[in-house]
XYZ file of C-alpha atoms in Angstrom:
673
model
C 9.114 -21.046 -39.269
C 5.711 -20.881 -40.714
C 4.210 -18.466 -38.150
C 4.915 -14.838 -39.010
C 4.714 -11.182 -38.661
C 5.750 -9.953 -42.218
C 7.527 -7.028 -42.778
C 4.876 -4.390 -42.855
C 4.844 -5.139 -39.010
C 0.751 -6.222 -39.281
C -0.140 -9.289 -36.981
C -0.399 -12.357 -39.004
C 1.328 -14.780 -36.404
C 4.050 -13.975 -34.271
C 7.774 -15.780 -33.683
C 10.737 -14.026 -32.075
C 13.695 -14.028 -33.848
C 15.868 -16.139 -31.365
C 19.650 -15.541 -32.477
C 22.858 -15.197 -30.387
C 23.375 -11.518 -31.309
C 27.184 -10.729 -31.535
C 28.942 -7.275 -30.795
C 29.730 -7.188 -34.429
C 25.908 -7.683 -35.485
C 24.943 -5.286 -32.950
C 27.173 -2.462 -33.987
C 25.907 -3.428 -37.957
C 22.872 -2.782 -36.762
C 23.170 -0.012 -34.788
C 24.916 2.015 -37.277
C 21.790 1.003 -40.049
C 19.130 2.133 -37.564
C 20.905 5.049 -36.306
C 17.518 6.233 -35.007
C 17.146 2.736 -32.836
C 18.826 0.845 -29.967
C 19.206 -2.782 -29.100
C 17.601 -4.048 -25.914
C 18.145 -7.631 -25.134
C 15.529 -8.945 -22.423
C 15.568 -12.169 -20.315
C 11.808 -14.248 -20.371
C 12.091 -16.781 -17.987
C 15.749 -17.680 -18.394
C 15.451 -18.642 -22.024
C 18.037 -17.601 -24.848
C 18.334 -13.499 -24.895
C 15.352 -12.375 -27.376
C 16.369 -9.330 -30.043
C 13.983 -6.531 -29.980
C 14.331 -3.296 -31.459
C 13.119 -0.240 -29.600
C 13.289 3.453 -30.490
C 15.074 5.456 -27.998
C 12.167 7.785 -27.424
C 10.479 5.189 -25.871
C 11.498 4.692 -22.033
C 8.908 2.674 -20.971
C 10.474 -0.798 -19.256
C 7.321 -2.584 -20.765
C 7.742 -4.362 -24.298
C 4.267 -3.346 -24.803
C 5.270 0.591 -24.637
C 5.416 -0.359 -28.683
C 2.961 -1.251 -30.964
C 2.292 -4.752 -30.210
C 3.361 -5.409 -34.158
C 7.185 -5.251 -33.246
C 7.555 -8.551 -32.538
C 8.174 -9.701 -35.597
C 10.680 -11.273 -38.012
C 10.789 -11.231 -41.398
C 9.708 -13.869 -43.891
C 9.442 -14.142 -47.605
C 7.062 -17.448 -48.298
C 9.679 -19.988 -47.975
C 12.789 -17.945 -47.653
C 13.398 -17.119 -43.862
C 16.032 -14.513 -42.730
C 18.323 -15.156 -39.981
C 20.419 -12.393 -38.160
C 23.788 -14.412 -37.202
C 27.292 -13.481 -36.878
C 28.182 -12.640 -40.810
C 25.136 -10.268 -40.905
C 21.640 -10.616 -42.348
C 21.756 -14.000 -44.454
C 18.363 -16.312 -46.221
C 18.085 -19.761 -46.375
C 15.580 -21.593 -48.368
C 12.986 -24.569 -47.320
C 13.236 -27.659 -48.866
C 10.204 -28.055 -51.067
C 8.208 -30.630 -52.955
C 7.826 -30.853 -56.804
C 5.390 -28.559 -58.660
C 1.696 -30.085 -58.779
C 1.366 -32.772 -61.448
C -2.271 -31.646 -62.458
C -0.815 -29.356 -65.136
C -3.114 -26.688 -63.744
C -0.310 -24.261 -62.755
C 0.059 -22.011 -59.333
C 3.267 -23.479 -58.088
C 4.269 -23.118 -54.433
C 5.507 -19.770 -53.641
C 3.266 -18.021 -56.619
C 1.310 -14.672 -55.548
C -2.364 -15.345 -56.384
C -5.857 -13.981 -56.419
C -7.896 -16.666 -54.827
C -11.950 -17.274 -54.187
C -13.711 -19.298 -52.085
C -17.409 -19.491 -51.393
C -19.399 -16.892 -49.342
C -16.416 -14.557 -49.897
C -14.760 -12.197 -52.471
C -11.801 -12.662 -54.314
C -8.542 -12.498 -51.783
C -4.608 -12.037 -52.367
C -2.896 -14.966 -50.891
C 0.107 -17.603 -51.721
C 0.104 -20.954 -52.671
C 2.011 -22.953 -49.752
C 3.254 -26.648 -49.386
C 0.579 -28.338 -47.674
C 3.544 -28.757 -44.626
C 2.814 -25.163 -43.850
C -0.589 -25.820 -43.052
C -0.125 -28.733 -40.506
C -2.495 -30.675 -42.302
C -2.936 -33.165 -45.065
C -1.624 -33.193 -48.998
C -4.010 -30.876 -51.289
C -6.479 -32.669 -53.156
C -5.809 -33.568 -57.259
C -6.721 -30.053 -58.562
C -6.143 -28.190 -55.527
C -4.087 -25.679 -54.093
C -3.452 -24.413 -50.291
C -3.234 -20.804 -49.997
C -2.562 -18.510 -47.625
C -4.522 -16.161 -47.721
C -2.353 -12.421 -46.982
C -4.279 -10.207 -43.695
C -4.805 -12.985 -41.417
C -2.641 -15.645 -42.147
C -5.185 -18.409 -42.174
C -5.022 -21.218 -44.957
C -7.876 -23.177 -47.180
C -7.352 -25.477 -49.611
C -8.655 -23.948 -52.849
C -9.298 -25.176 -56.394
C -6.955 -24.012 -58.996
C -9.569 -22.963 -61.309
C -10.668 -20.426 -58.587
C -7.295 -19.127 -58.723
C -5.582 -16.439 -60.779
C -2.251 -14.642 -60.705
C -1.860 -11.713 -58.690
C -0.907 -10.076 -61.889
C -4.635 -9.335 -62.824
C -4.811 -6.668 -59.770
C -6.977 -4.210 -61.893
C -9.301 -7.146 -62.472
C -10.118 -8.574 -58.665
C -9.073 -5.425 -56.724
C -12.079 -3.951 -55.028
C -12.119 -0.446 -54.243
C -14.889 -0.680 -52.101
C -13.486 -3.579 -50.257
C -10.324 -1.413 -49.575
C -12.456 1.513 -48.462
C -14.218 -0.329 -45.932
C -12.145 -3.138 -44.702
C -9.096 -3.105 -42.737
C -8.712 -6.642 -42.764
C -8.842 -6.106 -46.888
C -6.387 -3.085 -46.729
C -3.912 -5.028 -44.366
C -4.263 -8.132 -47.316
C -3.356 -6.294 -50.390
C -0.441 -4.174 -48.317
C 1.144 -7.820 -47.885
C 0.856 -8.705 -50.830
C 2.342 -5.972 -52.633
C 5.227 -5.655 -50.333
C 5.709 -9.310 -50.914
C 5.454 -8.582 -54.797
C 8.089 -5.686 -54.240
C 10.434 -7.618 -52.225
C 10.714 -10.406 -55.091
C 10.852 -7.573 -58.181
C 13.349 -5.812 -56.202
C 11.216 -2.682 -56.378
C 11.795 0.717 -54.448
C 9.420 3.072 -53.633
C 10.402 7.212 -53.368
C 9.814 7.203 -49.738
C 6.829 9.288 -48.762
C 6.748 12.269 -46.367
C 2.957 12.129 -45.539
C 1.703 10.174 -42.254
C -1.541 9.190 -43.905
C -0.809 5.106 -44.462
C -3.480 5.424 -48.103
C -0.156 8.178 -49.401
C 2.011 5.483 -48.659
C 0.479 2.815 -50.155
C -0.850 4.635 -53.569
C 2.571 4.189 -55.019
C 2.399 0.775 -54.792
C -1.429 0.390 -55.890
C 0.178 2.250 -59.083
C 2.510 -0.306 -59.624
C -0.043 -3.143 -59.819
C -2.426 -1.510 -61.511
C -0.202 -0.923 -64.262
C 1.093 -4.537 -64.451
C 4.094 -4.534 -61.830
C 6.644 -2.779 -64.272
C 9.380 -3.121 -65.611
C 9.881 -6.996 -64.637
C 5.817 -7.937 -64.900
C 5.029 -11.544 -64.266
C 8.426 -13.063 -64.265
C 9.585 -10.593 -61.523
C 7.148 -11.761 -59.134
C 8.186 -15.907 -59.454
C 9.468 -17.401 -55.829
C 12.715 -16.338 -55.443
C 13.761 -20.039 -54.648
C 14.189 -23.160 -57.181
C 12.839 -26.486 -55.760
C 15.229 -28.219 -53.634
C 17.448 -25.663 -53.292
C 19.511 -25.718 -49.997
C 22.622 -23.545 -49.659
C 22.577 -20.266 -47.485
C 23.803 -17.277 -49.682
C 24.435 -13.325 -47.970
C 22.256 -10.634 -49.046
C 23.969 -8.034 -50.787
C 24.252 -4.842 -49.231
C 21.723 -3.186 -51.061
C 19.027 -5.733 -50.138
C 20.315 -5.602 -46.386
C 19.951 -1.532 -46.284
C 16.332 -2.157 -48.151
C 14.948 -4.413 -45.241
C 16.581 -2.511 -42.511
C 15.134 1.038 -43.961
C 11.790 -1.062 -43.891
C 12.215 -1.809 -40.496
C 13.482 1.529 -39.271
C 10.084 2.866 -40.954
C 8.255 0.766 -39.252
C 9.997 0.596 -35.829
C 10.402 4.800 -35.582
C 6.225 4.524 -35.453
C 4.628 5.726 -32.563
C 1.645 3.387 -30.931
C -1.440 4.893 -32.416
C -3.223 3.768 -29.031
C -3.189 1.773 -25.841
C -4.370 -1.519 -25.971
C -7.526 -2.255 -24.130
C -6.992 -5.369 -22.229
C -3.098 -5.138 -21.408
C -0.324 -2.539 -20.862
C 1.021 -1.155 -24.471
C 0.178 0.008 -27.316
C -1.513 -0.469 -30.817
C -0.225 0.551 -33.959
C -3.013 2.386 -36.403
C -3.879 -0.870 -38.718
C -3.441 -2.833 -35.777
C -6.219 -0.432 -33.658
C -8.404 -1.158 -36.888
C -8.145 -4.389 -36.609
C -9.176 -4.511 -33.284
C -12.211 -2.715 -33.547
C -13.055 -5.051 -36.404
C -12.383 -8.642 -34.870
C -12.032 -8.280 -31.245
C -16.115 -8.784 -30.649
C -16.757 -11.303 -33.024
C -17.680 -14.698 -31.976
C -18.048 -18.087 -33.323
C -20.822 -20.768 -33.172
C -19.355 -22.121 -29.572
C -19.778 -18.968 -28.254
C -15.969 -17.903 -27.970
C -14.225 -15.116 -28.897
C -12.912 -15.663 -33.012
C -9.561 -14.273 -32.789
C -7.346 -13.884 -30.099
C -7.851 -11.342 -26.784
C -4.314 -10.260 -27.315
C -4.119 -9.847 -31.346
C -6.839 -10.206 -32.731
C -5.228 -12.991 -35.194
C -3.636 -16.551 -34.325
C -3.847 -19.605 -36.514
C -4.241 -21.722 -33.450
C -6.052 -20.736 -30.250
C -6.831 -22.081 -26.637
C -9.727 -21.516 -25.002
C -10.406 -20.567 -21.713
C -12.518 -23.149 -19.345
C -13.465 -20.640 -16.969
C -17.823 -20.850 -16.976
C -18.470 -17.359 -18.094
C -15.696 -16.506 -19.508
C -15.482 -16.486 -23.630
C -12.204 -15.696 -24.294
C -9.275 -17.436 -26.602
C -5.676 -16.976 -26.938
C -3.380 -17.729 -29.589
C -0.355 -20.062 -29.194
C 1.761 -17.317 -30.901
C 1.100 -14.780 -28.111
C 1.572 -17.159 -25.024
C 4.762 -18.634 -26.758
C 6.208 -15.268 -27.384
C 4.735 -12.991 -24.690
C 4.135 -15.150 -21.297
C 6.942 -17.719 -21.940
C 8.542 -20.223 -24.490
C 6.293 -23.164 -24.493
C 3.667 -21.751 -22.347
C 1.427 -22.634 -25.088
C 2.087 -26.704 -24.419
C 1.563 -26.519 -20.407
C -1.591 -24.760 -20.962
C -2.650 -27.574 -23.530
C -2.324 -30.289 -20.168
C -4.352 -27.816 -17.794
C -8.260 -28.785 -17.707
C -9.812 -26.052 -17.319
C -7.360 -23.514 -18.638
C -7.691 -20.335 -16.988
C -6.608 -17.262 -19.733
C -4.788 -14.620 -18.544
C -8.230 -12.076 -18.144
C -9.044 -14.851 -15.485
C -5.855 -15.273 -13.477
C -4.465 -12.804 -10.428
C -3.988 -9.487 -11.700
C -0.025 -10.433 -12.183
C 2.842 -10.145 -15.179
C 3.232 -13.240 -16.840
C 6.186 -12.819 -19.153
C 5.463 -9.567 -20.938
C 1.769 -9.620 -20.634
C 0.103 -7.643 -17.812
C -3.329 -7.246 -18.125
C -4.325 -3.566 -17.079
C -5.980 -3.378 -13.401
C -8.827 -0.751 -15.353
C -9.346 -2.923 -18.252
C -13.022 -2.790 -18.285
C -13.200 0.810 -18.287
C -10.177 1.010 -20.824
C -11.994 -1.181 -23.322
C -15.219 0.821 -23.447
C -12.833 3.934 -23.995
C -11.157 2.192 -26.497
C -14.350 2.099 -28.251
C -16.290 5.354 -27.629
C -15.890 7.749 -30.086
C -17.269 11.460 -28.997
C -15.789 13.350 -32.118
C -18.398 15.535 -33.706
C -21.033 14.530 -31.144
C -23.669 16.792 -29.950
C -24.093 14.914 -26.768
C -21.711 13.847 -23.803
C -20.758 10.298 -24.406
C -22.680 7.811 -22.440
C -21.626 6.447 -18.904
C -19.265 3.874 -19.173
C -19.847 0.686 -17.012
C -17.045 -1.428 -15.931
C -17.113 -4.661 -16.875
C -18.132 -7.525 -14.495
C -15.637 -10.122 -13.239
C -16.741 -13.461 -14.303
C -17.625 -14.874 -11.220
C -20.113 -12.010 -10.597
C -22.024 -12.281 -13.749
C -25.714 -12.890 -13.482
C -28.636 -14.179 -15.754
C -29.930 -11.063 -17.639
C -32.942 -9.243 -17.611
C -34.785 -7.715 -20.607
C -37.363 -5.492 -21.628
C -38.775 -5.906 -25.104
C -40.898 -2.815 -26.563
C -42.326 -3.714 -30.187
C -40.416 -7.189 -29.801
C -41.381 -8.452 -33.008
C -40.906 -12.051 -33.792
C -38.369 -11.978 -30.816
C -35.100 -11.236 -32.400
C -33.460 -10.150 -29.589
C -34.349 -13.181 -27.561
C -32.970 -15.182 -30.340
C -29.645 -13.417 -30.432
C -29.077 -13.835 -26.899
C -29.282 -17.207 -26.918
C -27.442 -17.985 -29.802
C -24.765 -15.824 -27.989
C -24.554 -17.797 -24.980
C -26.658 -15.648 -22.762
C -28.585 -17.117 -19.630
C -32.077 -15.357 -19.749
C -33.518 -14.680 -16.131
C -36.276 -12.925 -18.067
C -37.842 -11.585 -21.312
C -40.973 -9.515 -21.143
C -42.016 -8.768 -24.442
C -44.571 -6.189 -25.663
C -46.267 -7.126 -28.895
C -49.791 -6.723 -30.460
C -49.820 -8.549 -33.404
C -50.908 -12.359 -33.284
C -48.899 -13.720 -35.319
C -45.407 -12.200 -34.055
C -46.521 -13.451 -30.847
C -47.300 -17.266 -32.290
C -43.884 -17.348 -33.531
C -42.427 -16.541 -30.037
C -44.776 -18.444 -28.117
C -44.211 -21.624 -30.601
C -39.812 -21.544 -31.311
C -39.126 -20.685 -28.076
C -41.428 -22.349 -26.123
C -43.082 -20.297 -24.014
C -40.316 -18.795 -22.305
C -41.061 -15.307 -23.207
C -43.425 -12.978 -21.086
C -45.955 -11.499 -23.353
C -47.190 -8.530 -22.191
C -50.297 -5.707 -23.603
C -50.087 -2.872 -25.413
C -46.672 -0.022 -24.907
C -49.121 2.658 -24.154
C -51.026 0.304 -21.394
C -47.713 -0.424 -19.415
C -47.740 1.558 -16.168
C -44.594 2.444 -13.885
C -46.246 -0.357 -11.643
C -45.805 -2.756 -13.745
C -42.029 -1.745 -14.394
C -41.434 -2.349 -10.573
C -43.393 -5.637 -10.753
C -41.475 -7.134 -13.812
C -38.066 -5.582 -13.023
C -35.791 -4.355 -12.198
C -34.053 -5.010 -16.247
C -30.870 -4.571 -17.539
C -31.687 -4.180 -20.907
C -34.663 -2.321 -23.186
C -34.716 -2.819 -26.523
C -37.046 -1.622 -28.975
C -37.944 0.078 -32.465
C -41.120 1.522 -32.936
C -43.079 1.078 -36.348
C -41.238 3.010 -39.080
C -44.426 3.830 -41.631
C -45.153 7.240 -40.300
C -41.559 8.134 -39.968
C -40.031 6.821 -43.357
C -39.976 9.455 -46.018
C -40.541 6.441 -48.492
C -44.166 6.990 -47.207
C -45.579 9.945 -48.758
C -48.772 9.862 -46.724
C -46.464 10.112 -43.465
C -47.138 11.919 -40.331
C -43.850 12.507 -38.713
C -42.723 12.031 -34.958
C -45.562 13.446 -33.614
C -48.635 12.017 -35.243
C -50.141 8.405 -36.131
C -47.379 5.921 -35.084
C -44.524 7.985 -35.015
C -45.440 9.134 -31.447
C -44.962 5.286 -30.171
C -41.707 6.830 -29.745
C -42.366 8.816 -26.748
C -43.699 5.070 -25.780
C -40.319 3.909 -25.613
C -38.486 7.272 -24.491
C -41.081 6.826 -21.486
C -41.019 3.431 -20.336
C -37.043 3.560 -20.712
C -36.777 6.357 -18.402
C -38.691 4.434 -16.184
C -36.463 1.215 -16.340
C -33.176 2.989 -15.870
C -31.379 2.474 -12.153
C -32.704 5.015 -9.697
C -29.563 6.985 -7.953
C -27.667 5.367 -5.579
C -28.224 2.114 -7.972
C -25.107 1.145 -9.005
C -25.436 -1.875 -12.299
C -24.891 -2.069 -15.518
C -28.130 -1.052 -17.600
C -28.254 -0.935 -21.282
C -30.713 0.356 -24.088
C -31.155 0.469 -27.643
C -33.448 2.312 -29.730
C -33.431 1.133 -33.564
C -35.786 3.606 -36.557
C -35.175 3.550 -40.567
C -32.205 5.682 -41.947
C -34.888 7.210 -44.701
C -36.405 9.470 -42.080
C -36.527 13.370 -41.933
C -33.559 15.165 -40.781
C -35.577 17.242 -38.251
C -36.959 13.922 -36.777
C -33.918 12.419 -36.267
C -32.989 15.334 -34.692
C -35.930 15.271 -32.271
C -34.985 11.499 -31.521
C -31.595 12.236 -30.839
C -32.171 15.097 -28.807
C -34.368 13.216 -26.446
C -32.526 9.892 -26.298
C -29.386 12.251 -25.544
C -26.904 10.780 -28.216
C -26.540 10.504 -31.927
C -27.271 7.163 -33.850
C -24.649 5.032 -35.458
C -25.692 3.824 -38.797
C -25.436 0.046 -39.908
C -26.151 -1.339 -42.963
C -26.854 -5.045 -43.294
C -25.315 -5.531 -46.606
C -22.099 -6.147 -44.983
C -23.241 -9.166 -43.289
C -25.874 -10.560 -45.263
C -27.229 -10.886 -48.511
C -29.491 -7.849 -48.751
C -29.363 -4.117 -48.046
C -30.703 -2.681 -44.606
C -29.449 0.353 -43.349
C -30.987 1.481 -39.746
C -30.315 3.935 -37.094
C -29.316 2.884 -33.508
C -29.496 4.472 -30.472
C -28.056 3.631 -27.239
C -25.504 2.519 -25.224
C -24.266 -0.393 -25.704
C -20.427 -0.616 -25.735
C -18.557 -0.431 -29.097
C -21.875 0.257 -30.967
C -20.006 2.204 -33.282
C -17.009 -0.368 -33.879
C -16.563 -1.833 -37.750
C -19.361 -4.317 -39.074
C -17.386 -7.231 -40.312
C -19.009 -10.743 -41.143
C -18.275 -14.178 -39.321
C -18.120 -17.544 -40.696
C -21.748 -18.243 -40.012
C -23.209 -14.953 -42.438
C -24.839 -16.202 -45.569
C -23.108 -12.980 -47.511
C -24.270 -13.906 -51.199
C -27.751 -14.597 -52.447
C -27.287 -17.939 -53.736
C -26.114 -19.175 -50.076
C -29.502 -18.529 -49.271
C -31.234 -20.246 -51.546
C -32.582 -23.993 -52.025
C -31.075 -26.944 -53.938
C -31.199 -26.414 -57.365
C -32.200 -22.361 -57.826
C -29.587 -19.825 -58.960
C -29.374 -16.629 -57.951
C -29.693 -13.734 -60.832
C -28.184 -11.091 -58.069
C -25.405 -11.286 -55.860
C -26.999 -9.117 -53.210
C -30.856 -8.030 -53.053
C -32.582 -4.330 -52.232
C -33.777 -3.920 -48.905
C -36.672 -6.380 -47.991
C -40.114 -5.002 -46.665
C -43.695 -5.563 -45.982
C -44.684 -5.345 -49.411
C -44.032 -8.054 -52.282
C -43.144 -6.188 -55.072
C -39.758 -4.938 -52.500
C -38.652 -8.997 -53.942
C -38.487 -7.705 -57.115
C -34.651 -6.501 -58.152
C -33.441 -3.086 -60.433
C -35.638 -1.120 -63.002
C -36.926 -3.926 -64.699
C -38.267 -5.189 -61.584
C -36.678 -8.898 -62.419
C -37.403 -11.524 -60.172
C -34.332 -12.463 -58.218
C -33.945 -16.433 -58.884
C -33.884 -18.906 -61.377
C -35.170 -22.392 -61.144
C -35.839 -24.643 -64.528
C -35.140 -21.654 -66.623
C -37.469 -19.529 -64.996
C -37.600 -16.546 -63.124
C -38.748 -17.063 -59.330
C -39.796 -14.924 -56.522
C -37.852 -15.692 -53.411
C -39.235 -18.725 -50.920
C -40.022 -18.003 -47.242
C -37.110 -20.505 -45.846
C -35.052 -17.937 -48.180
C -36.197 -15.068 -47.138
C -35.647 -16.375 -43.527
C -31.483 -17.171 -44.326
C -31.065 -13.659 -45.684
C -32.295 -11.969 -42.410
C -29.914 -14.670 -40.650
C -33.241 -16.860 -38.769
C -33.671 -20.693 -38.519
C -34.911 -21.983 -41.514
C -38.858 -22.468 -41.023
C -38.494 -20.392 -37.976
C -41.998 -18.230 -38.994
C -43.255 -20.877 -40.062
C -46.216 -21.407 -37.328
C -50.093 -20.909 -37.282
C -50.271 -22.025 -40.580
C -49.374 -18.473 -42.051
C -49.081 -18.064 -46.199
C -46.141 -16.468 -48.006
C -47.595 -13.385 -47.702
C -48.279 -12.772 -43.665
C -44.479 -14.412 -43.358
C -43.051 -11.796 -45.366
C -44.449 -9.319 -43.428
C -43.141 -10.657 -40.303
C -39.722 -10.896 -41.629
C -39.861 -7.386 -43.138
C -40.314 -5.852 -39.931
C -37.807 -7.440 -37.893
C -33.936 -6.814 -37.338
C -31.636 -8.413 -38.955
C -29.783 -11.263 -36.975
C -26.398 -10.474 -37.655
C -26.610 -6.628 -37.078
C -28.364 -7.384 -33.726
C -25.403 -10.012 -33.181
C -22.858 -7.675 -33.523
C -24.226 -5.042 -31.159
C -25.249 -7.407 -28.524
C -22.239 -9.106 -28.648
C -20.200 -6.984 -26.067
C -22.324 -7.450 -23.112
C -20.734 -11.022 -22.456
C -18.742 -9.238 -20.577
C -21.237 -8.152 -17.933
C -24.049 -11.117 -18.026
C -23.673 -14.502 -17.399
C -23.438 -17.014 -20.721
C -24.103 -21.028 -20.525
């Protein structure tokens, strides 16, 4: 009863409603949802499940509808059931309120804060809902809106949901689909409790539909205010009660609105569709990977509180237990636990498992899903089908202007098997870092201007070509810049020359990827010329979303999903304080772009140093700079280099979380450990 999708239809955790639906109830539902029909399907000879499908959908596949239609309603500890007598609710037994006199009892809607993350809406839940231990003294278990995950949070880091104007972040709401989803879920639950209704919106724009709810929240949740948002149950209450006809109609009107939506797009891996909200979630989450190299979220729903990892050698996918039990077969997750190794539904034969059916052309659909050619001046790059896990081989890389081997570091962190990594670099300090930190596994070669076609034939073939030519003469920040055709700007054409030579020749059928990086602050004509030669437009990615520093860069290339949203993972250090050594205090949450110049460390118009230590301002230490960029601590501490030299190396480098974001989709093509 604790795994749900709420009435907004957003994929938190899924359980199908399994009740014996009588003819009386079917008639009642049909009369309310006059545009919908009831379908009952058998899954592995289990009890008939209730699914509501708009009549306009004629496909036999349940996935003809968006995934989020696999839902039932639950508000906090109150679950809704469809039974013989209509829609009823039942309150679960609850433990007594906490005894630490800090407030925030079970069921309260709150804002919560944990280290490394901004304030986020959630609901206080009983420890039984988490499947873990009781909360420590002064702590509360929260279930976060948006992803349904649980955290133990200090009561001192909680505030009532009524402090909406104080904690709501318009910037996060604009950028992050996960934050928009969380806000919508919180306000939806608040409106149910307060019995607040909103005038139906004729617009199909989700922002227009949510705006009245935001206005209501910013206005203090009137007329009932905080009193109207309290949990609808009391501790120990066990009796069942029927909902009023009015509440029934309100509930089913929400379902009706949801169920008459058409799928906004296809699911890239399995037969079926995604609504607009689920599409945004999939774009954000599908290529997030944990420290162990596996996906952070379920392959099907990009959610899931508990996931099962595929045991196939080169597969890095996981599936949540709810998707298995709902879409495949009740009890499928338990059966999978006893299989060692368990092969996921992307690795098993192309059959239908329950209602889960892998697309035969999923690898093409996956690239099509991320491809976005709107407003492009050029044809979209060739889409390579993903390579089956058992046919993937180690990757071979040519890195031009390699710097401190960020590309190699990220590939190894992601678990790739690297067959060969050929790096062109002229800076001796950078080469020293690469040699020492990667134990001679990188093959360093001479200046890019001296690399010939014969060299490439000798070293290749290559699967990935990467590079970022010096930006000194391209950056508009430099008043003495010489542009693309003079000085170091001309080195771009060396990248273009070697990229052209490294590409597969006609008749070679193998995946080939490339990426070129440079500064955003360049002249419009230079950007246009680079795009014309590379025959694609760049994507702009700012590391501020995954690190503690701004670092906006242009990336050209044909890597899969380059334009998908950038989303921080649990390993990313998002605040400056998280990057500092013990005993040092950050004066700022984020810092400006760190360059090779020492004064780039100073912040604001008054040029303050960003750190306080023993009551005095201080610069950032080298280890702290390395954490900001995502490198391991002491990564550049070689050859007795001083602080200035180490900052110059870091100032010319790539942001590790950004490159990790760009390289992650390549796991579908090359062998991993």
